[in-house]
GROMACS .gro file of C-alpha atoms in nm:
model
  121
    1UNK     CA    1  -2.190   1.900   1.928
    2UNK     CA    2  -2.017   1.538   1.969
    3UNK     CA    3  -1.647   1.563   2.058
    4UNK     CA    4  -1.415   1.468   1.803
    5UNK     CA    5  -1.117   1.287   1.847
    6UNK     CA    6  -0.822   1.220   1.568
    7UNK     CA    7  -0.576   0.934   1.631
    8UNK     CA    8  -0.245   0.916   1.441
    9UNK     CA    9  -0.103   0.640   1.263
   10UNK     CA   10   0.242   0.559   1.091
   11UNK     CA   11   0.286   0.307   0.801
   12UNK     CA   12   0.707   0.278   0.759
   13UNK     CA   13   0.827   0.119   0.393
   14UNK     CA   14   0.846  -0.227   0.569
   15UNK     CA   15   0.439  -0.202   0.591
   16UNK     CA   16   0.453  -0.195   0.983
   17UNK     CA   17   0.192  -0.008   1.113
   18UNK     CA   18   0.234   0.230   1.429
   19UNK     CA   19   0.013   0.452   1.668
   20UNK     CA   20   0.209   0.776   1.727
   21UNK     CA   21   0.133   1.076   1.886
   22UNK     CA   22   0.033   1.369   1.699
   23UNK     CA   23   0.347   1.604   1.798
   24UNK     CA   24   0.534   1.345   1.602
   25UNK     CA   25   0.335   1.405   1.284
   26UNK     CA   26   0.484   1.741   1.342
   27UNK     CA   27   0.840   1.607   1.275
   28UNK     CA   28   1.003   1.714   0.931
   29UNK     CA   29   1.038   1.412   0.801
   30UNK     CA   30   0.966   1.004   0.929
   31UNK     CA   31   1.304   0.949   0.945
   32UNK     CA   32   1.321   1.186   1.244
   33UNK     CA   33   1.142   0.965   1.478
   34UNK     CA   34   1.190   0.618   1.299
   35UNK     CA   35   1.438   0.544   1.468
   36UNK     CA   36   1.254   0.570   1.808
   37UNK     CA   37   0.903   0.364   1.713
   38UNK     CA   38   0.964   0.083   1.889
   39UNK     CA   39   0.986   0.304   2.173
   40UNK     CA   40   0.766   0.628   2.196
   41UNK     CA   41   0.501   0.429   1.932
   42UNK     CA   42   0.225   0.189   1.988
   43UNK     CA   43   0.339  -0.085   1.720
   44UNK     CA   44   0.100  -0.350   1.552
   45UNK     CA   45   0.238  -0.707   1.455
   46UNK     CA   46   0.036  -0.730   1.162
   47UNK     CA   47  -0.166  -0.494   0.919
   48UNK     CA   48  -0.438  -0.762   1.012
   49UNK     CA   49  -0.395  -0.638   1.347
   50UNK     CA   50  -0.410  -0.274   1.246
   51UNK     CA   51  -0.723  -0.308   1.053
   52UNK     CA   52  -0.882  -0.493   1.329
   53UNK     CA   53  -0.797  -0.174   1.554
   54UNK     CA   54  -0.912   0.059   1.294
   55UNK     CA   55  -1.258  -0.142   1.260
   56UNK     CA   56  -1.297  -0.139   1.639
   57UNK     CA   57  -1.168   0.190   1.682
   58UNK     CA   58  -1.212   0.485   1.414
   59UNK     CA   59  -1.550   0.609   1.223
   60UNK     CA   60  -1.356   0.745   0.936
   61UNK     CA   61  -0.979   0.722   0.798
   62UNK     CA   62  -0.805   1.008   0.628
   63UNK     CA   63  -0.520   0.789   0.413
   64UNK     CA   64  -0.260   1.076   0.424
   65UNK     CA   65   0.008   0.815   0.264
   66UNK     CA   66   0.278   0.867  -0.039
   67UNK     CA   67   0.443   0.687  -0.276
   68UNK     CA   68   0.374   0.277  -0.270
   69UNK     CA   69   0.101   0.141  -0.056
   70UNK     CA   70  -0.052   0.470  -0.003
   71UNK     CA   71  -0.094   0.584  -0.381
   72UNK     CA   72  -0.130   0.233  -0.513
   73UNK     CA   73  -0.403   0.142  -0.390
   74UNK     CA   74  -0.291  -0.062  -0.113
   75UNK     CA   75  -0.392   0.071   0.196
   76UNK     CA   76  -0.721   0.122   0.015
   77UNK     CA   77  -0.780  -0.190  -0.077
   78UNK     CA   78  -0.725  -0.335   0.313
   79UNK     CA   79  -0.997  -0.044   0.429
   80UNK     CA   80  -1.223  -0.126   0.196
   81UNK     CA   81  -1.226  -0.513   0.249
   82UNK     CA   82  -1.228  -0.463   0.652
   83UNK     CA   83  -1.547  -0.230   0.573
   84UNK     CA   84  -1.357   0.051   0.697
   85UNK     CA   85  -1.505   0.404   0.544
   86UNK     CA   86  -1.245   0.618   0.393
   87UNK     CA   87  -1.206   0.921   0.202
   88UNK     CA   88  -1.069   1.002  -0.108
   89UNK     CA   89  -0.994   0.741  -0.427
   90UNK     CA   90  -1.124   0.393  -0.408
   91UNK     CA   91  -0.832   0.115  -0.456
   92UNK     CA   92  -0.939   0.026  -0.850
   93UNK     CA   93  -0.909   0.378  -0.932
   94UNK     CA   94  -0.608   0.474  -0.718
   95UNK     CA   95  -0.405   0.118  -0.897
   96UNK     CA   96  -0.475   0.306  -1.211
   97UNK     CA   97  -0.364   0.674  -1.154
   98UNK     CA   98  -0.026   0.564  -1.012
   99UNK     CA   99   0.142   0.420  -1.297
  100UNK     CA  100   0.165   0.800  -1.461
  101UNK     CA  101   0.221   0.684  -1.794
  102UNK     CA  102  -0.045   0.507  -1.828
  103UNK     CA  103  -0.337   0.750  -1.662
  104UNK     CA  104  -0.201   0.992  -1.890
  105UNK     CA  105  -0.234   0.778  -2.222
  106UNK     CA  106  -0.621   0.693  -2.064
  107UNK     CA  107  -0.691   1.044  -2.005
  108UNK     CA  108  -0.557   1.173  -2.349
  109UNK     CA  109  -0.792   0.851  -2.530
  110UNK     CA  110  -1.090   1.019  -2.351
  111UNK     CA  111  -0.993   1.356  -2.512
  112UNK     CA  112  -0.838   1.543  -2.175
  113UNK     CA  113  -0.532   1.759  -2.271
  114UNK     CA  114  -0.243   1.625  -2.129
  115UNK     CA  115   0.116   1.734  -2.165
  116UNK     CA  116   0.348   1.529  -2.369
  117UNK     CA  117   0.507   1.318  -2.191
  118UNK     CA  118   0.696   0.965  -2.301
  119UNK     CA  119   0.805   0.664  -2.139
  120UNK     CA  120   1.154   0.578  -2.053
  121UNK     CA  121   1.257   0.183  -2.051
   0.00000   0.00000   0.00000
């Protein structure tokens, strides 16, 4: 079989993108190593520049990413318009399902059970 390789990358809340090693994706929490990126990480100075690596560099990503950029749709939306294959939900679909309100009220019109839930202004 063909040898398989998996690269590891870090996107903080600033949107600066890092290569790190994969005994730091063993770390409890980002906030562990954070603080020594700029040191033990291979940074990028743009997501332009990250996406160019990605395109040169990777077959397939695996977006493992919470919370803004990586449920909204964001880091979908730069894969898919650097042609970068990814799994898992498409940007559209992912913009949709993170405001919760919302994809519940659009699942319950199509007749899904949802719980009852209610919006808080």
């Amino acid at each position: 079989g063909e040898d398989l390789s998996v690269s590891c990358y870090y996107i903080d809340s600033e949107l600066n993108a890092y290569a790190i090693s994969s005994a730091q994706m063993y770390s409890n929490t980002p906030a562990d190593f954070d603080f020594k990126l700029d040191s033990l990480a291979q940074g990028f100075k743009s997501m332009s520049e990250f996406m160019e690596h990605l395109a040169s560099s990777t077959d397939i990503v695996f977006p493992l990413i919470h919370g803004r950029f990586g449920e909204d749709g964001g880091i979908q939306d730069l894969l898919e318009k650097t042609g970068i294959p990814f799994v898992g939900t498409g940007s559209k679909e992912a913009r949709r399902a993170f405001d919760k309100y919302n994809a519940s009220m659009e699942l319950n019109n199509r007749k899904f059970v949802t719980i009852p839930n209610f919006l808080i202004q």
